[in-house]
Amino acid sequence: MIELIPAIDIIDGKCVRLSQGDYNSKKVYNENPVEVAKAFEDHGIRRLHVVDLDGAASHHIVNYKVLEKIASQTSLIINFGGRLKSNEDLTIAFESGAQMVTGVSIAVKDPELFTGWLSRYGSERIILSADAKDKKIAVNGWKDVTTVELLPFLKEYVEKGISKVICTDISKDGMLQGPSTGLYQEILAGFPEMYLIASGGVSSIDDIYKLEEAKVPAVIFGKAIYEGKIELKDLIRFIESVC
């Protein structure tokens, strides 16, 4: 069964969503992320993707106290991201309750440091975030599209031991126009053992069923549920229908 991973993006301690990573498109959905996390847990969710958007725009982790509250008040397994940049950031994230952390900019800019994290913590705790536009890796909160090609980038890190990858098609993120299912099928054809987490574009529960049919292992979604395109009760129905 495809694993359902709702996202909570945080600015100023509040639950927000952006469109295509644009901070000017920020919309606040709830001032209490813990409340949101508990609602997900109450509807069958076991894993959560938390993004420190303040940290992504800064030089260090910012919203670790929110992470700490979610981790201490729920039993959710938490992926945590937000352009983690140093060993100190990683330590704070894990000590605050994250079971896994994600990195993309650091994997491009300082592969030696990122590979060191992978060696130290293992592939179960370090997730490669492959954010792409037109199959080229984007960094710095998606502001800069590099010349690094997506598939060779994935191959390089699979060979280094990465097994979990979040792939976000930036053109789809927050647009509610459907995910890049074809892209995910292409990735899985090349890396069939990869635990690929699709991200971006989910607009309905039907989109998640299609990803399930395409044998995508997991999906991150956010705006669809905050905008009411997917209801919390739909999550329970989906889980029951595919179990």
PDB file of N, CA and C in Angstrom, residues 16-102:
ATOM      1  N   VAL A  16       1.322  26.636   7.131  1.00  0.00           N
ATOM      2  CA  VAL A  16       1.091  27.415   5.912  1.00  0.00           C
ATOM      3  C   VAL A  16       1.294  26.522   4.692  1.00  0.00           C
ATOM      4  N   ARG A  17       0.941  27.054   3.528  1.00  0.00           N
ATOM      5  CA  ARG A  17       1.303  26.418   2.255  1.00  0.00           C
ATOM      6  C   ARG A  17       1.735  27.499   1.291  1.00  0.00           C
ATOM      7  N   LEU A  18       2.673  27.120   0.413  1.00  0.00           N
ATOM      8  CA  LEU A  18       3.127  27.985  -0.663  1.00  0.00           C
ATOM      9  C   LEU A  18       2.721  27.368  -1.990  1.00  0.00           C
ATOM     10  N   SER A  19       2.845  28.135  -3.051  1.00  0.00           N
ATOM     11  CA  SER A  19       2.668  27.603  -4.407  1.00  0.00           C
ATOM     12  C   SER A  19       4.001  27.705  -5.126  1.00  0.00           C
ATOM     13  N   GLN A  20       4.521  26.559  -5.606  1.00  0.00           N
ATOM     14  CA  GLN A  20       5.790  26.484  -6.318  1.00  0.00           C
ATOM     15  C   GLN A  20       6.927  27.107  -5.516  1.00  0.00           C
ATOM     16  N   GLY A  21       6.843  27.005  -4.183  1.00  0.00           N
ATOM     17  CA  GLY A  21       7.915  27.491  -3.328  1.00  0.00           C
ATOM     18  C   GLY A  21       7.996  28.990  -3.173  1.00  0.00           C
ATOM     19  N   ASP A  22       7.001  29.719  -3.665  1.00  0.00           N
ATOM     20  CA  ASP A  22       7.014  31.183  -3.631  1.00  0.00           C
ATOM     21  C   ASP A  22       6.507  31.674  -2.276  1.00  0.00           C
ATOM     22  N   TYR A  23       7.380  32.314  -1.510  1.00  0.00           N
ATOM     23  CA  TYR A  23       7.002  32.792  -0.178  1.00  0.00           C
ATOM     24  C   TYR A  23       5.940  33.891  -0.251  1.00  0.00           C
ATOM     25  N   ASN A  24       5.867  34.582  -1.354  1.00  0.00           N
ATOM     26  CA  ASN A  24       4.841  35.622  -1.514  1.00  0.00           C
ATOM     27  C   ASN A  24       3.441  35.032  -1.661  1.00  0.00           C
ATOM     28  N   SER A  25       3.369  33.711  -1.926  1.00  0.00           N
ATOM     29  CA  SER A  25       2.070  33.047  -2.079  1.00  0.00           C
ATOM     30  C   SER A  25       1.595  32.429  -0.764  1.00  0.00           C
ATOM     31  N   LYS A  26       2.294  32.721   0.315  1.00  0.00           N
ATOM     32  CA  LYS A  26       1.997  32.103   1.612  1.00  0.00           C
ATOM     33  C   LYS A  26       0.537  32.278   2.020  1.00  0.00           C
ATOM     34  N   LYS A  27      -0.046  31.167   2.476  1.00  0.00           N
ATOM     35  CA  LYS A  27      -1.393  31.193   3.028  1.00  0.00           C
ATOM     36  C   LYS A  27      -1.393  30.432   4.347  1.00  0.00           C
ATOM     37  N   VAL A  28      -1.851  31.077   5.411  1.00  0.00           N
ATOM     38  CA  VAL A  28      -1.897  30.446   6.725  1.00  0.00           C
ATOM     39  C   VAL A  28      -3.189  29.635   6.845  1.00  0.00           C
ATOM     40  N   TYR A  29      -3.046  28.350   7.206  1.00  0.00           N
ATOM     41  CA  TYR A  29      -4.216  27.479   7.343  1.00  0.00           C
ATOM     42  C   TYR A  29      -4.564  27.188   8.797  1.00  0.00           C
ATOM     43  N   ASN A  30      -3.573  27.208   9.651  1.00  0.00           N
ATOM     44  CA  ASN A  30      -3.843  26.940  11.063  1.00  0.00           C
ATOM     45  C   ASN A  30      -2.676  27.504  11.865  1.00  0.00           C
ATOM     46  N   GLU A  31      -2.980  28.160  12.979  1.00  0.00           N
ATOM     47  CA  GLU A  31      -1.920  28.735  13.807  1.00  0.00           C
ATOM     48  C   GLU A  31      -1.352  27.726  14.794  1.00  0.00           C
ATOM     49  N   ASN A  32      -1.902  26.505  14.799  1.00  0.00           N
ATOM     50  CA  ASN A  32      -1.442  25.484  15.726  1.00  0.00           C
ATOM     51  C   ASN A  32      -1.108  24.192  14.979  1.00  0.00           C
ATOM     52  N   PRO A  33       0.137  24.027  14.539  1.00  0.00           N
ATOM     53  CA  PRO A  33       0.518  22.814  13.802  1.00  0.00           C
ATOM     54  C   PRO A  33       0.311  21.524  14.595  1.00  0.00           C
ATOM     55  N   VAL A  34       0.419  21.593  15.915  1.00  0.00           N
ATOM     56  CA  VAL A  34       0.206  20.390  16.729  1.00  0.00           C
ATOM     57  C   VAL A  34      -1.231  19.908  16.580  1.00  0.00           C
ATOM     58  N   GLU A  35      -2.162  20.834  16.557  1.00  0.00           N
ATOM     59  CA  GLU A  35      -3.580  20.504  16.360  1.00  0.00           C
ATOM     60  C   GLU A  35      -3.786  19.797  15.024  1.00  0.00           C
ATOM     61  N   VAL A  36      -3.120  20.296  13.995  1.00  0.00           N
ATOM     62  CA  VAL A  36      -3.213  19.686  12.666  1.00  0.00           C
ATOM     63  C   VAL A  36      -2.633  18.272  12.685  1.00  0.00           C
ATOM     64  N   ALA A  37      -1.469  18.132  13.310  1.00  0.00           N
ATOM     65  CA  ALA A  37      -0.821  16.818  13.380  1.00  0.00           C
ATOM     66  C   ALA A  37      -1.694  15.808  14.115  1.00  0.00           C
ATOM     67  N   LYS A  38      -2.312  16.226  15.206  1.00  0.00           N
ATOM     68  CA  LYS A  38      -3.191  15.328  15.967  1.00  0.00           C
ATOM     69  C   LYS A  38      -4.397  14.900  15.139  1.00  0.00           C
ATOM     70  N   ALA A  39      -4.937  15.808  14.338  1.00  0.00           N
ATOM     71  CA  ALA A  39      -6.077  15.465  13.477  1.00  0.00           C
ATOM     72  C   ALA A  39      -5.672  14.409  12.454  1.00  0.00           C
ATOM     73  N   PHE A  40      -4.475  14.543  11.884  1.00  0.00           N
ATOM     74  CA  PHE A  40      -3.988  13.523  10.957  1.00  0.00           C
ATOM     75  C   PHE A  40      -3.861  12.177  11.663  1.00  0.00           C
ATOM     76  N   GLU A  41      -3.267  12.184  12.829  1.00  0.00           N
ATOM     77  CA  GLU A  41      -3.071  10.944  13.578  1.00  0.00           C
ATOM     78  C   GLU A  41      -4.407  10.277  13.895  1.00  0.00           C
ATOM     79  N   ASP A  42      -5.398  11.084  14.246  1.00  0.00           N
ATOM     80  CA  ASP A  42      -6.726  10.558  14.576  1.00  0.00           C
ATOM     81  C   ASP A  42      -7.427   9.937  13.376  1.00  0.00           C
ATOM     82  N   HIS A  43      -6.935  10.241  12.172  1.00  0.00           N
ATOM     83  CA  HIS A  43      -7.560   9.705  10.953  1.00  0.00           C
ATOM     84  C   HIS A  43      -6.658   8.700  10.233  1.00  0.00           C
ATOM     85  N   GLY A  44      -5.866   7.985  11.019  1.00  0.00           N
ATOM     86  CA  GLY A  44      -5.135   6.835  10.483  1.00  0.00           C
ATOM     87  C   GLY A  44      -3.750   7.097   9.954  1.00  0.00           C
ATOM     88  N   ILE A  45      -3.301   8.346  10.006  1.00  0.00           N
ATOM     89  CA  ILE A  45      -1.976   8.686   9.493  1.00  0.00           C
ATOM     90  C   ILE A  45      -0.917   8.291  10.514  1.00  0.00           C
ATOM     91  N   ARG A  46       0.199   7.742  10.012  1.00  0.00           N
ATOM     92  CA  ARG A  46       1.285   7.322  10.900  1.00  0.00           C
ATOM     93  C   ARG A  46       2.559   8.120  10.684  1.00  0.00           C
ATOM     94  N   ARG A  47       2.621   8.842   9.564  1.00  0.00           N
ATOM     95  CA  ARG A  47       3.865   9.548   9.237  1.00  0.00           C
ATOM     96  C   ARG A  47       3.557  10.955   8.752  1.00  0.00           C
ATOM     97  N   LEU A  48       4.471  11.876   9.058  1.00  0.00           N
ATOM     98  CA  LEU A  48       4.252  13.287   8.779  1.00  0.00           C
ATOM     99  C   LEU A  48       5.515  13.882   8.174  1.00  0.00           C
ATOM    100  N   HIS A  49       5.319  14.809   7.241  1.00  0.00           N
ATOM    101  CA  HIS A  49       6.438  15.539   6.647  1.00  0.00           C
ATOM    102  C   HIS A  49       6.374  16.983   7.141  1.00  0.00           C
ATOM    103  N   VAL A  50       7.342  17.404   7.923  1.00  0.00           N
ATOM    104  CA  VAL A  50       7.366  18.746   8.497  1.00  0.00           C
ATOM    105  C   VAL A  50       8.497  19.535   7.853  1.00  0.00           C
ATOM    106  N   VAL A  51       8.163  20.724   7.344  1.00  0.00           N
ATOM    107  CA  VAL A  51       9.159  21.559   6.673  1.00  0.00           C
ATOM    108  C   VAL A  51       9.278  22.899   7.385  1.00  0.00           C
ATOM    109  N   ASP A  52      10.477  23.224   7.789  1.00  0.00           N
ATOM    110  CA  ASP A  52      10.788  24.494   8.439  1.00  0.00           C
ATOM    111  C   ASP A  52      11.093  25.525   7.351  1.00  0.00           C
ATOM    112  N   LEU A  53      10.054  26.225   6.884  1.00  0.00           N
ATOM    113  CA  LEU A  53      10.258  27.187   5.800  1.00  0.00           C
ATOM    114  C   LEU A  53      11.057  28.396   6.260  1.00  0.00           C
ATOM    115  N   ASP A  54      10.953  28.762   7.531  1.00  0.00           N
ATOM    116  CA  ASP A  54      11.815  29.826   8.053  1.00  0.00           C
ATOM    117  C   ASP A  54      13.275  29.381   8.005  1.00  0.00           C
ATOM    118  N   GLY A  55      13.515  28.139   8.366  1.00  0.00           N
ATOM    119  CA  GLY A  55      14.867  27.604   8.312  1.00  0.00           C
ATOM    120  C   GLY A  55      15.397  27.535   6.894  1.00  0.00           C
ATOM    121  N   ALA A  56      14.512  27.207   5.953  1.00  0.00           N
ATOM    122  CA  ALA A  56      14.921  27.129   4.553  1.00  0.00           C
ATOM    123  C   ALA A  56      15.373  28.485   4.026  1.00  0.00           C
ATOM    124  N   ALA A  57      14.789  29.543   4.568  1.00  0.00           N
ATOM    125  CA  ALA A  57      15.140  30.898   4.123  1.00  0.00           C
ATOM    126  C   ALA A  57      16.243  31.512   4.977  1.00  0.00           C
ATOM    127  N   SER A  58      16.679  30.777   5.990  1.00  0.00           N
ATOM    128  CA  SER A  58      17.671  31.292   6.922  1.00  0.00           C
ATOM    129  C   SER A  58      18.975  30.521   6.765  1.00  0.00           C
ATOM    130  N   HIS A  59      19.855  30.696   7.755  1.00  0.00           N
ATOM    131  CA  HIS A  59      21.141  30.002   7.723  1.00  0.00           C
ATOM    132  C   HIS A  59      21.206  28.873   8.739  1.00  0.00           C
ATOM    133  N   HIS A  60      20.081  28.590   9.379  1.00  0.00           N
ATOM    134  CA  HIS A  60      20.074  27.555  10.411  1.00  0.00           C
ATOM    135  C   HIS A  60      18.636  27.122  10.676  1.00  0.00           C
ATOM    136  N   ILE A  61      18.473  26.017  11.374  1.00  0.00           N
ATOM    137  CA  ILE A  61      17.151  25.519  11.748  1.00  0.00           C
ATOM    138  C   ILE A  61      16.455  26.553  12.634  1.00  0.00           C
ATOM    139  N   VAL A  62      15.138  26.742  12.444  1.00  0.00           N
ATOM    140  CA  VAL A  62      14.400  27.778  13.183  1.00  0.00           C
ATOM    141  C   VAL A  62      13.264  27.179  14.012  1.00  0.00           C
ATOM    142  N   ASN A  63      12.380  26.423  13.370  1.00  0.00           N
ATOM    143  CA  ASN A  63      11.143  25.979  14.031  1.00  0.00           C
ATOM    144  C   ASN A  63      11.262  24.615  14.720  1.00  0.00           C
ATOM    145  N   TYR A  64      12.402  24.375  15.367  1.00  0.00           N
ATOM    146  CA  TYR A  64      12.596  23.090  16.030  1.00  0.00           C
ATOM    147  C   TYR A  64      11.695  22.916  17.250  1.00  0.00           C
ATOM    148  N   LYS A  65      11.261  24.013  17.849  1.00  0.00           N
ATOM    149  CA  LYS A  65      10.354  23.917  18.996  1.00  0.00           C
ATOM    150  C   LYS A  65       8.988  23.377  18.565  1.00  0.00           C
ATOM    151  N   VAL A  66       8.539  23.750  17.369  1.00  0.00           N
ATOM    152  CA  VAL A  66       7.290  23.209  16.837  1.00  0.00           C
ATOM    153  C   VAL A  66       7.448  21.714  16.574  1.00  0.00           C
ATOM    154  N   LEU A  67       8.576  21.343  15.998  1.00  0.00           N
ATOM    155  CA  LEU A  67       8.879  19.926  15.778  1.00  0.00           C
ATOM    156  C   LEU A  67       8.829  19.169  17.102  1.00  0.00           C
ATOM    157  N   GLU A  68       9.433  19.732  18.118  1.00  0.00           N
ATOM    158  CA  GLU A  68       9.485  19.108  19.441  1.00  0.00           C
ATOM    159  C   GLU A  68       8.081  18.881  20.008  1.00  0.00           C
ATOM    160  N   LYS A  69       7.215  19.873  19.826  1.00  0.00           N
ATOM    161  CA  LYS A  69       5.840  19.755  20.338  1.00  0.00           C
ATOM    162  C   LYS A  69       5.063  18.671  19.597  1.00  0.00           C
ATOM    163  N   ILE A  70       5.196  18.636  18.279  1.00  0.00           N
ATOM    164  CA  ILE A  70       4.493  17.610  17.497  1.00  0.00           C
ATOM    165  C   ILE A  70       4.982  16.220  17.890  1.00  0.00           C
ATOM    166  N   ALA A  71       6.304  16.083  18.025  1.00  0.00           N
ATOM    167  CA  ALA A  71       6.884  14.781  18.348  1.00  0.00           C
ATOM    168  C   ALA A  71       6.489  14.316  19.744  1.00  0.00           C
ATOM    169  N   SER A  72       6.390  15.243  20.690  1.00  0.00           N
ATOM    170  CA  SER A  72       6.090  14.867  22.073  1.00  0.00           C
ATOM    171  C   SER A  72       4.601  14.647  22.315  1.00  0.00           C
ATOM    172  N   GLN A  73       3.751  15.223  21.451  1.00  0.00           N
ATOM    173  CA  GLN A  73       2.310  15.134  21.675  1.00  0.00           C
ATOM    174  C   GLN A  73       1.596  14.191  20.709  1.00  0.00           C
ATOM    175  N   THR A  74       2.348  13.556  19.817  1.00  0.00           N
ATOM    176  CA  THR A  74       1.787  12.534  18.924  1.00  0.00           C
ATOM    177  C   THR A  74       2.771  11.367  18.852  1.00  0.00           C
ATOM    178  N   SER A  75       2.335  10.285  18.220  1.00  0.00           N
ATOM    179  CA  SER A  75       3.231   9.145  17.992  1.00  0.00           C
ATOM    180  C   SER A  75       3.633   9.059  16.524  1.00  0.00           C
ATOM    181  N   LEU A  76       3.456  10.148  15.788  1.00  0.00           N
ATOM    182  CA  LEU A  76       3.751  10.169  14.356  1.00  0.00           C
ATOM    183  C   LEU A  76       5.249  10.037  14.087  1.00  0.00           C
ATOM    184  N   ILE A  77       5.569   9.322  13.025  1.00  0.00           N
ATOM    185  CA  ILE A  77       6.943   9.264  12.524  1.00  0.00           C
ATOM    186  C   ILE A  77       7.147  10.524  11.679  1.00  0.00           C
ATOM    187  N   ILE A  78       8.174  11.299  11.993  1.00  0.00           N
ATOM    188  CA  ILE A  78       8.324  12.612  11.366  1.00  0.00           C
ATOM    189  C   ILE A  78       9.557  12.685  10.486  1.00  0.00           C
ATOM    190  N   ASN A  79       9.322  13.052   9.209  1.00  0.00           N
ATOM    191  CA  ASN A  79      10.400  13.487   8.314  1.00  0.00           C
ATOM    192  C   ASN A  79      10.532  14.988   8.526  1.00  0.00           C
ATOM    193  N   PHE A  80      11.733  15.490   8.659  1.00  0.00           N
ATOM    194  CA  PHE A  80      11.914  16.916   8.881  1.00  0.00           C
ATOM    195  C   PHE A  80      12.879  17.481   7.851  1.00  0.00           C
ATOM    196  N   GLY A  81      12.485  18.612   7.246  1.00  0.00           N
ATOM    197  CA  GLY A  81      13.343  19.267   6.274  1.00  0.00           C
ATOM    198  C   GLY A  81      13.253  20.770   6.391  1.00  0.00           C
ATOM    199  N   GLY A  82      14.052  21.439   5.587  1.00  0.00           N
ATOM    200  CA  GLY A  82      14.092  22.896   5.614  1.00  0.00           C
ATOM    201  C   GLY A  82      15.501  23.403   5.380  1.00  0.00           C
ATOM    202  N   ARG A  83      16.170  22.812   4.372  1.00  0.00           N
ATOM    203  CA  ARG A  83      17.530  23.205   4.011  1.00  0.00           C
ATOM    204  C   ARG A  83      18.476  23.094   5.206  1.00  0.00           C
ATOM    205  N   LEU A  84      18.492  21.950   5.836  1.00  0.00           N
ATOM    206  CA  LEU A  84      19.453  21.702   6.910  1.00  0.00           C
ATOM    207  C   LEU A  84      20.862  21.848   6.354  1.00  0.00           C
ATOM    208  N   LYS A  85      21.701  22.589   7.067  1.00  0.00           N
ATOM    209  CA  LYS A  85      22.969  23.008   6.482  1.00  0.00           C
ATOM    210  C   LYS A  85      24.207  22.580   7.250  1.00  0.00           C
ATOM    211  N   SER A  86      24.028  22.016   8.448  1.00  0.00           N
ATOM    212  CA  SER A  86      25.204  21.729   9.277  1.00  0.00           C
ATOM    213  C   SER A  86      24.946  20.524  10.168  1.00  0.00           C
ATOM    214  N   ASN A  87      26.033  20.014  10.733  1.00  0.00           N
ATOM    215  CA  ASN A  87      25.900  18.919  11.695  1.00  0.00           C
ATOM    216  C   ASN A  87      25.059  19.355  12.890  1.00  0.00           C
ATOM    217  N   GLU A  88      25.197  20.621  13.276  1.00  0.00           N
ATOM    218  CA  GLU A  88      24.422  21.142  14.408  1.00  0.00           C
ATOM    219  C   GLU A  88      22.928  21.116  14.099  1.00  0.00           C
ATOM    220  N   ASP A  89      22.552  21.532  12.865  1.00  0.00           N
ATOM    221  CA  ASP A  89      21.144  21.479  12.455  1.00  0.00           C
ATOM    222  C   ASP A  89      20.603  20.056  12.577  1.00  0.00           C
ATOM    223  N   LEU A  90      21.403  19.116  12.124  1.00  0.00           N
ATOM    224  CA  LEU A  90      20.968  17.716  12.132  1.00  0.00           C
ATOM    225  C   LEU A  90      20.774  17.220  13.569  1.00  0.00           C
ATOM    226  N   THR A  91      21.713  17.561  14.424  1.00  0.00           N
ATOM    227  CA  THR A  91      21.615  17.162  15.831  1.00  0.00           C
ATOM    228  C   THR A  91      20.363  17.740  16.477  1.00  0.00           C
ATOM    229  N   ILE A  92      20.097  19.021  16.225  1.00  0.00           N
ATOM    230  CA  ILE A  92      18.907  19.668  16.794  1.00  0.00           C
ATOM    231  C   ILE A  92      17.637  18.988  16.289  1.00  0.00           C
ATOM    232  N   ALA A  93      17.597  18.697  14.988  1.00  0.00           N
ATOM    233  CA  ALA A  93      16.408  18.052  14.413  1.00  0.00           C
ATOM    234  C   ALA A  93      16.139  16.699  15.061  1.00  0.00           C
ATOM    235  N   PHE A  94      17.176  15.878  15.192  1.00  0.00           N
ATOM    236  CA  PHE A  94      16.992  14.556  15.790  1.00  0.00           C
ATOM    237  C   PHE A  94      16.655  14.667  17.280  1.00  0.00           C
ATOM    238  N   GLU A  95      17.307  15.562  17.985  1.00  0.00           N
ATOM    239  CA  GLU A  95      17.028  15.724  19.415  1.00  0.00           C
ATOM    240  C   GLU A  95      15.638  16.300  19.662  1.00  0.00           C
ATOM    241  N   SER A  96      15.092  16.986  18.661  1.00  0.00           N
ATOM    242  CA  SER A  96      13.752  17.573  18.788  1.00  0.00           C
ATOM    243  C   SER A  96      12.653  16.599  18.390  1.00  0.00           C
ATOM    244  N   GLY A  97      13.021  15.406  17.938  1.00  0.00           N
ATOM    245  CA  GLY A  97      12.015  14.377  17.686  1.00  0.00           C
ATOM    246  C   GLY A  97      11.872  13.878  16.270  1.00  0.00           C
ATOM    247  N   ALA A  98      12.654  14.410  15.340  1.00  0.00           N
ATOM    248  CA  ALA A  98      12.589  13.901  13.968  1.00  0.00           C
ATOM    249  C   ALA A  98      13.195  12.499  13.909  1.00  0.00           C
ATOM    250  N   GLN A  99      12.524  11.591  13.226  1.00  0.00           N
ATOM    251  CA  GLN A  99      13.107  10.268  13.007  1.00  0.00           C
ATOM    252  C   GLN A  99      13.929  10.228  11.725  1.00  0.00           C
ATOM    253  N   MET A 100      13.599  11.137  10.794  1.00  0.00           N
ATOM    254  CA  MET A 100      14.300  11.208   9.519  1.00  0.00           C
ATOM    255  C   MET A 100      14.472  12.671   9.143  1.00  0.00           C
ATOM    256  N   VAL A 101      15.526  12.974   8.384  1.00  0.00           N
ATOM    257  CA  VAL A 101      15.716  14.330   7.873  1.00  0.00           C
ATOM    258  C   VAL A 101      15.932  14.260   6.369  1.00  0.00           C
ATOM    259  N   THR A 102      15.620  15.358   5.715  1.00  0.00           N
ATOM    260  CA  THR A 102      15.770  15.421   4.262  1.00  0.00           C
ATOM    261  C   THR A 102      16.763  16.507   3.869  1.00  0.00           C
TER     262      THR A 102
END
